[in-house]
Coordinates of C-alpha atoms and ligand atoms in Angstrom, one line a residue:
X163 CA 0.3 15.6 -1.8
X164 CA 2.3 13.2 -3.7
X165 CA 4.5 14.0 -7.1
X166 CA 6.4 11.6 -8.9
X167 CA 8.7 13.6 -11.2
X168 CA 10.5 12.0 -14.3
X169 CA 11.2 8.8 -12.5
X170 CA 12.8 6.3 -14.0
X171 CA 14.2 2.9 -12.6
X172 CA 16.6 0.2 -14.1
X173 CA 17.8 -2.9 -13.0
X174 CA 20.9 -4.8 -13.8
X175 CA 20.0 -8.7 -14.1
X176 CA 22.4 -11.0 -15.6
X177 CA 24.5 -8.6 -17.2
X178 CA 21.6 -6.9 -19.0
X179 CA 19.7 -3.4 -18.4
X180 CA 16.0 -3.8 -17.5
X181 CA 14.3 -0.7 -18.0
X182 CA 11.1 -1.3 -15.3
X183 CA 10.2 2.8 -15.1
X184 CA 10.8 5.1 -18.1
X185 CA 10.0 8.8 -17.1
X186 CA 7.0 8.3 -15.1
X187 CA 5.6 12.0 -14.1
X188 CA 2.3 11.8 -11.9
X189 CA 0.1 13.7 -9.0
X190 CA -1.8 11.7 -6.4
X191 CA -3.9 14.0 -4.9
X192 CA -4.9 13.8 -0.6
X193 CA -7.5 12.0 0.4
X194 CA -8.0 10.5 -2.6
X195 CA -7.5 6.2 -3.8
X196 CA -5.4 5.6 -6.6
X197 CA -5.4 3.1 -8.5
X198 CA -2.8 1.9 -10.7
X199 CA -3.5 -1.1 -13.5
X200 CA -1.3 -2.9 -15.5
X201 CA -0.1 -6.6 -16.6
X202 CA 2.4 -8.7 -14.9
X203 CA 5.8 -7.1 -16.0
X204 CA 4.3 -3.5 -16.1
X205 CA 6.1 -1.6 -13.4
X206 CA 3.2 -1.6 -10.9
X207 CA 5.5 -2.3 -7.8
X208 CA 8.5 -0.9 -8.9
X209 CA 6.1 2.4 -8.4
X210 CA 4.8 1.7 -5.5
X211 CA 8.1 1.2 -4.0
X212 CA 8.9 4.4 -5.3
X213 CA 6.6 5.7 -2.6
X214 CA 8.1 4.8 0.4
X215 CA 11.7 4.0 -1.6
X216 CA 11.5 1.0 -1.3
X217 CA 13.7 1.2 -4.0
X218 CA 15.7 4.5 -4.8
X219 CA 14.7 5.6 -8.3
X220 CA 17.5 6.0 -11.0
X221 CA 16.5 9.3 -11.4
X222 CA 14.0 11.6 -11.0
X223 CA 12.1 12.9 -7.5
X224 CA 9.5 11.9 -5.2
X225 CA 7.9 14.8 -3.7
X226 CA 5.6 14.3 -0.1
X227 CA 4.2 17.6 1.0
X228 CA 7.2 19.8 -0.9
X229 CA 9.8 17.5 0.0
X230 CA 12.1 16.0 -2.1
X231 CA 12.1 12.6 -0.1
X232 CA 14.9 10.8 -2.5
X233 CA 17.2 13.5 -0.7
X234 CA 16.5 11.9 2.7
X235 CA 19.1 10.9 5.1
X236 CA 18.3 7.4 6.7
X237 CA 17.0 8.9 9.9
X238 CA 14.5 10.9 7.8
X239 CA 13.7 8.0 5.7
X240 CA 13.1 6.1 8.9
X241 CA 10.5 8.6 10.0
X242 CA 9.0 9.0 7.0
X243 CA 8.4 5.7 6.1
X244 CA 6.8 5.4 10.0
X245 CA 3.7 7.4 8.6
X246 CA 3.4 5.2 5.4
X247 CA 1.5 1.5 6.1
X248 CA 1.8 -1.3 3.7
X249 CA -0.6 -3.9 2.7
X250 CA 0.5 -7.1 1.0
X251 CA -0.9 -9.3 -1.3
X252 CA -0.1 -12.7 1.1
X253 CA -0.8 -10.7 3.9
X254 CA 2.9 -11.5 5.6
X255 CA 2.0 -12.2 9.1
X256 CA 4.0 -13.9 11.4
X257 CA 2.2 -17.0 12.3
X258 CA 4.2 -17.6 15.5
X259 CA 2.1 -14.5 17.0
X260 CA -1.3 -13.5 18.0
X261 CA -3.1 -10.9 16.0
X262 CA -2.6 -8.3 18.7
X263 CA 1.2 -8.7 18.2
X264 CA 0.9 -8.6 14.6
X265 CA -0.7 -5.6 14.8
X266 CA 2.1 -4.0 17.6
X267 CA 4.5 -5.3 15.5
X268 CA 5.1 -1.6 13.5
X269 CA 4.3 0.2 17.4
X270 CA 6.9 -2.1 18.8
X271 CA 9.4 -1.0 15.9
X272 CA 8.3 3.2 16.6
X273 CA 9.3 2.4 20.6
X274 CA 5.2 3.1 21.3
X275 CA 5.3 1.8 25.0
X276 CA 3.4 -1.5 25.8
X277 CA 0.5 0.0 27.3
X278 CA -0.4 2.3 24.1
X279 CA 0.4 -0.5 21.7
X280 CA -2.2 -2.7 23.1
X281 CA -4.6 -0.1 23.4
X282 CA -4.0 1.4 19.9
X283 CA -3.7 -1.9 18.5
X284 CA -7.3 -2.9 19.9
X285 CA -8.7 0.3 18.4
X286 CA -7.6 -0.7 14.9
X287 CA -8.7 -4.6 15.3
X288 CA -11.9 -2.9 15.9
X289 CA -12.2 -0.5 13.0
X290 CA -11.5 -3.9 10.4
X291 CA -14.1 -5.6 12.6
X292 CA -11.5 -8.6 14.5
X293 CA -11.5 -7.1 18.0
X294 CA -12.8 -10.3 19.5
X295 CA -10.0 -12.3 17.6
X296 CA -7.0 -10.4 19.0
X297 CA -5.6 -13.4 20.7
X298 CA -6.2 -16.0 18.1
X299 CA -3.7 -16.8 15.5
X300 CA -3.5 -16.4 11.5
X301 CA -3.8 -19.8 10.3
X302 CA -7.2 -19.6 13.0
X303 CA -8.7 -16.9 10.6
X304 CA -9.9 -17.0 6.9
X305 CA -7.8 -15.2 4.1
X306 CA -10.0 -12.6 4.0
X307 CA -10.0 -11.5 8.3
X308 CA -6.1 -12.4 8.1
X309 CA -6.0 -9.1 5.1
X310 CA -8.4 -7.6 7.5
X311 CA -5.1 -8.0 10.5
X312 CA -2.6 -6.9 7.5
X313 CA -4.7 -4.0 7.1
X314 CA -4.8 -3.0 10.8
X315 CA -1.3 -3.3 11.0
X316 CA -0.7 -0.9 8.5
X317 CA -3.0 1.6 10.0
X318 CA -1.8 0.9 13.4
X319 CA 1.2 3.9 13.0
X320 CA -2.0 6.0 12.3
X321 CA -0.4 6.6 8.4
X322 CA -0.7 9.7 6.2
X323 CA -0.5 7.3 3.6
X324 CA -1.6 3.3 2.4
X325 CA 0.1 1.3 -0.3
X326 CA -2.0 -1.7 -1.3
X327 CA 0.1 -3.8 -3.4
X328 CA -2.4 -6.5 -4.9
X329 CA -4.1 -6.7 -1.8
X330 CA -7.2 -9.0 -2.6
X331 CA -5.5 -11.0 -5.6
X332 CA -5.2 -14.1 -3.4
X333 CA -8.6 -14.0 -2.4
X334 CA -12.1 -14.8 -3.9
X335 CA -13.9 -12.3 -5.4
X336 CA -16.9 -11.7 -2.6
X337 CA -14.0 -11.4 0.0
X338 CA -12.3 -8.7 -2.3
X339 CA -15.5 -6.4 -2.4
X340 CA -15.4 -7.0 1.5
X341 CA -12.0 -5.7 1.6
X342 CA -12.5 -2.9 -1.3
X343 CA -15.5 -2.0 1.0
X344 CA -13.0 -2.0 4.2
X345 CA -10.9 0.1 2.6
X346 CA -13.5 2.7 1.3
X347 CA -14.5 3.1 4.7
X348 CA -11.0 3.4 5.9
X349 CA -10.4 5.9 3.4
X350 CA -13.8 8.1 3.4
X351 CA -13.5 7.5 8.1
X352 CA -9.8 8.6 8.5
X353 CA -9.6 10.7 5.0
X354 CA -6.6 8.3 4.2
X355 CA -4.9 8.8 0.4
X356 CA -5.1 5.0 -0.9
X357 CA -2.4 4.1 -3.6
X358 CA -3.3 0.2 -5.1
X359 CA -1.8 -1.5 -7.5
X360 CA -3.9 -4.8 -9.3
X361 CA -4.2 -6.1 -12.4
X362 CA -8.2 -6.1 -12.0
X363 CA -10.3 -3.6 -13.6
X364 CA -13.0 -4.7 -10.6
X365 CA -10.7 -3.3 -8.3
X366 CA -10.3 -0.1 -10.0
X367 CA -14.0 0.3 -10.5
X368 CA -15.3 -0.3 -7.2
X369 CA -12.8 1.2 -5.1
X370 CA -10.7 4.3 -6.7
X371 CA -11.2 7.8 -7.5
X372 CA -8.3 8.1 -10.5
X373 CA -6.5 5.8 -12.2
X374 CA -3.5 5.6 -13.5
X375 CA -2.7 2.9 -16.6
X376 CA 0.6 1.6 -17.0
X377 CA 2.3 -0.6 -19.6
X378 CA 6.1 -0.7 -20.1
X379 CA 7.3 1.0 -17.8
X380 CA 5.3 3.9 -18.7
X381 CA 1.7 6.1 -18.1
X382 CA -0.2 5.8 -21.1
X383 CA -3.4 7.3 -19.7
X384 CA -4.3 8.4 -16.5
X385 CA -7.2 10.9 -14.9
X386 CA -10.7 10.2 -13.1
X387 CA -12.1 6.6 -13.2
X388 CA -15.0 7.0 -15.2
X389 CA -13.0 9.1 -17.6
X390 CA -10.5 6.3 -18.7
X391 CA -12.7 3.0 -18.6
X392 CA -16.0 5.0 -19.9
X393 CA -15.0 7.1 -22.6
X394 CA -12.2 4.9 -24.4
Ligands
ADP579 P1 4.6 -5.5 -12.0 O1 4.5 -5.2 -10.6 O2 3.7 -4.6 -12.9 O3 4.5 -6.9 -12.3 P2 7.5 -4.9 -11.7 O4 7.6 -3.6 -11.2 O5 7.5 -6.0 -10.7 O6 6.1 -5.1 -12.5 O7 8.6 -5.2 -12.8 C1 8.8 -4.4 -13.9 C2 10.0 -4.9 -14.7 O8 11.2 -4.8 -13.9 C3 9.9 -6.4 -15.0 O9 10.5 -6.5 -16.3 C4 10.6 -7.1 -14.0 O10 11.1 -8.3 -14.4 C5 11.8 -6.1 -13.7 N1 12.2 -6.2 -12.3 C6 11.5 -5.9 -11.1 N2 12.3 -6.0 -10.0 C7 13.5 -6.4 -10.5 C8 14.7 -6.7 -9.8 N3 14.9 -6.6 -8.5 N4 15.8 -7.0 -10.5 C9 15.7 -7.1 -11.9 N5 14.6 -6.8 -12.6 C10 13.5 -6.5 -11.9
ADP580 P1 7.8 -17.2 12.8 O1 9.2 -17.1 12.3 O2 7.4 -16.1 13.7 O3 7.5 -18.5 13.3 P2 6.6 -17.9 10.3 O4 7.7 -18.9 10.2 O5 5.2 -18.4 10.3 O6 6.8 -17.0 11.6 O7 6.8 -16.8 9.2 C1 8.0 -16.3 8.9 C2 7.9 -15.3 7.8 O8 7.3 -15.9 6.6 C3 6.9 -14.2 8.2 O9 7.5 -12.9 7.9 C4 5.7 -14.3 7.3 O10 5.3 -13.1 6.9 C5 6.2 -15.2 6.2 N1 5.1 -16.1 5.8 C6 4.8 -17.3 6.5 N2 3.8 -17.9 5.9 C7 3.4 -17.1 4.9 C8 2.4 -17.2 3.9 N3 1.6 -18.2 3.8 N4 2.4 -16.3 2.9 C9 3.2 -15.3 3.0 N5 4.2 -15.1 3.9 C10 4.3 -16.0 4.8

């Protein structure tokens, strides 16, 4: 489905080069959750952006379904990016909004008429289990039913495709298997691909089918779960 090809991806800062991807080559297959682990400085969401381009790579392609989507014009960026959702580690609502708005925020931005944005936006509030706090506000919920909006929101577009980037790292650990468990379902219901980055082997073990380890800018292993953290 998905095939990063020789990416790489340098930043300028201060005069220097920083080298954050160095020839990255990998396969994410559909339907499956992907994790991708490293420390603090790794690369982990300099790759994820590279999956919506975010950030345009240096070189090297992104293919989605045998396109080439680093040769998109804006317009088919746009479009693209419409069938990709995004979940955040600090969840990035607005607070100045219901849930319900949070979640037609993306519908509101894809000129879905009101009518079908509340409707489509209920339907998702009910598949993360918040349908009866539609028209309450963020600060109103805990941290772990406000990741539950951020992750209706995402699927509110009806995606092809979900990038977690550290999703549950700013919550406690029994609210993460909540949301891992969310996202299982979300995955295994809808037969969403899941990309995730973390730095928590937890997350990787309870929640992804391959794994891909990165350190320096580079894969140094990568393949089936049990595979890479089993058989060392
Ligand atoms: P991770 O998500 O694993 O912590 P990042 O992808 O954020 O890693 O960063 C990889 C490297 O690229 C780091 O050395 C980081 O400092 C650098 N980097 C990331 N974004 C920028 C940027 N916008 N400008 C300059 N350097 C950056
Ligand atoms: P508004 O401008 O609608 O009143 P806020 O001022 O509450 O909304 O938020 C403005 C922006 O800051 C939003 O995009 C939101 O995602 C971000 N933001 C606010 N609070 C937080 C937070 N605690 N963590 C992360 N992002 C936040």
């Amino acid at each position: 489905m998905i095939r990063l090809e020789h990416i790489s991806k340098t930043y300028s800062l201060a005069g220097r080069t920083v080298h954050a991807l160095n020839d990255v080559s990998l396969q994410i297959h559909q339907g499956e959750v992907f994790g991708i682990i490293g420390r603090s400085g790794a690369g982990k969401s300099t790759l994820i952006r590279m999956l919506n381009l975010l950030e345009q790579p240096s070189s090297g392609q992104v293919w989605v379904q045998d396109q080439d989507i680093t040769r998109f014009s804006g317009a088919q960026l746009r479009a693209f990016r419409q069938g990709v959702g995004m979940v955040f580690q600090h969840f990035n609502l607005l607070h100045s909004r219901t849930v319900l708005d949070n979640v037609c925020f993306p519908l509101r931005l894809a000129g879905v008429g009101r009518v079908q944005r509340h409707a489509r936006a209920l339907e998702v509030l009910e598949l993360v289990g918040l349908k009866d706090h539609a028209n309450k506000y963020p600060r109103q919920l805990s941290g772990g039913q406000q990741q539950r909006v951020g992750i209706a929101r995402a699927l509110a577009n009806r995606p092809q495709l979900l990038l977690c980037d550290e999703a549950t790292s700013a919550l406690d650990p029994e609210t993460t298997q909540s949301i891992l468990r969310l996202l299982r379902e979300i995955n295994q219901e809808l037969g969403l691909t899941i990309v995730l980055i973390t730095h928590g082997m937890d997350v990787i073990r309870s929640v992804c089918d391959r794994v891909a380890v990165i350190d320096a800018g580079q894969i140094v292993e990568c393949g089936e779960v049990l595979d890479v953290f089993l058989h060392p």
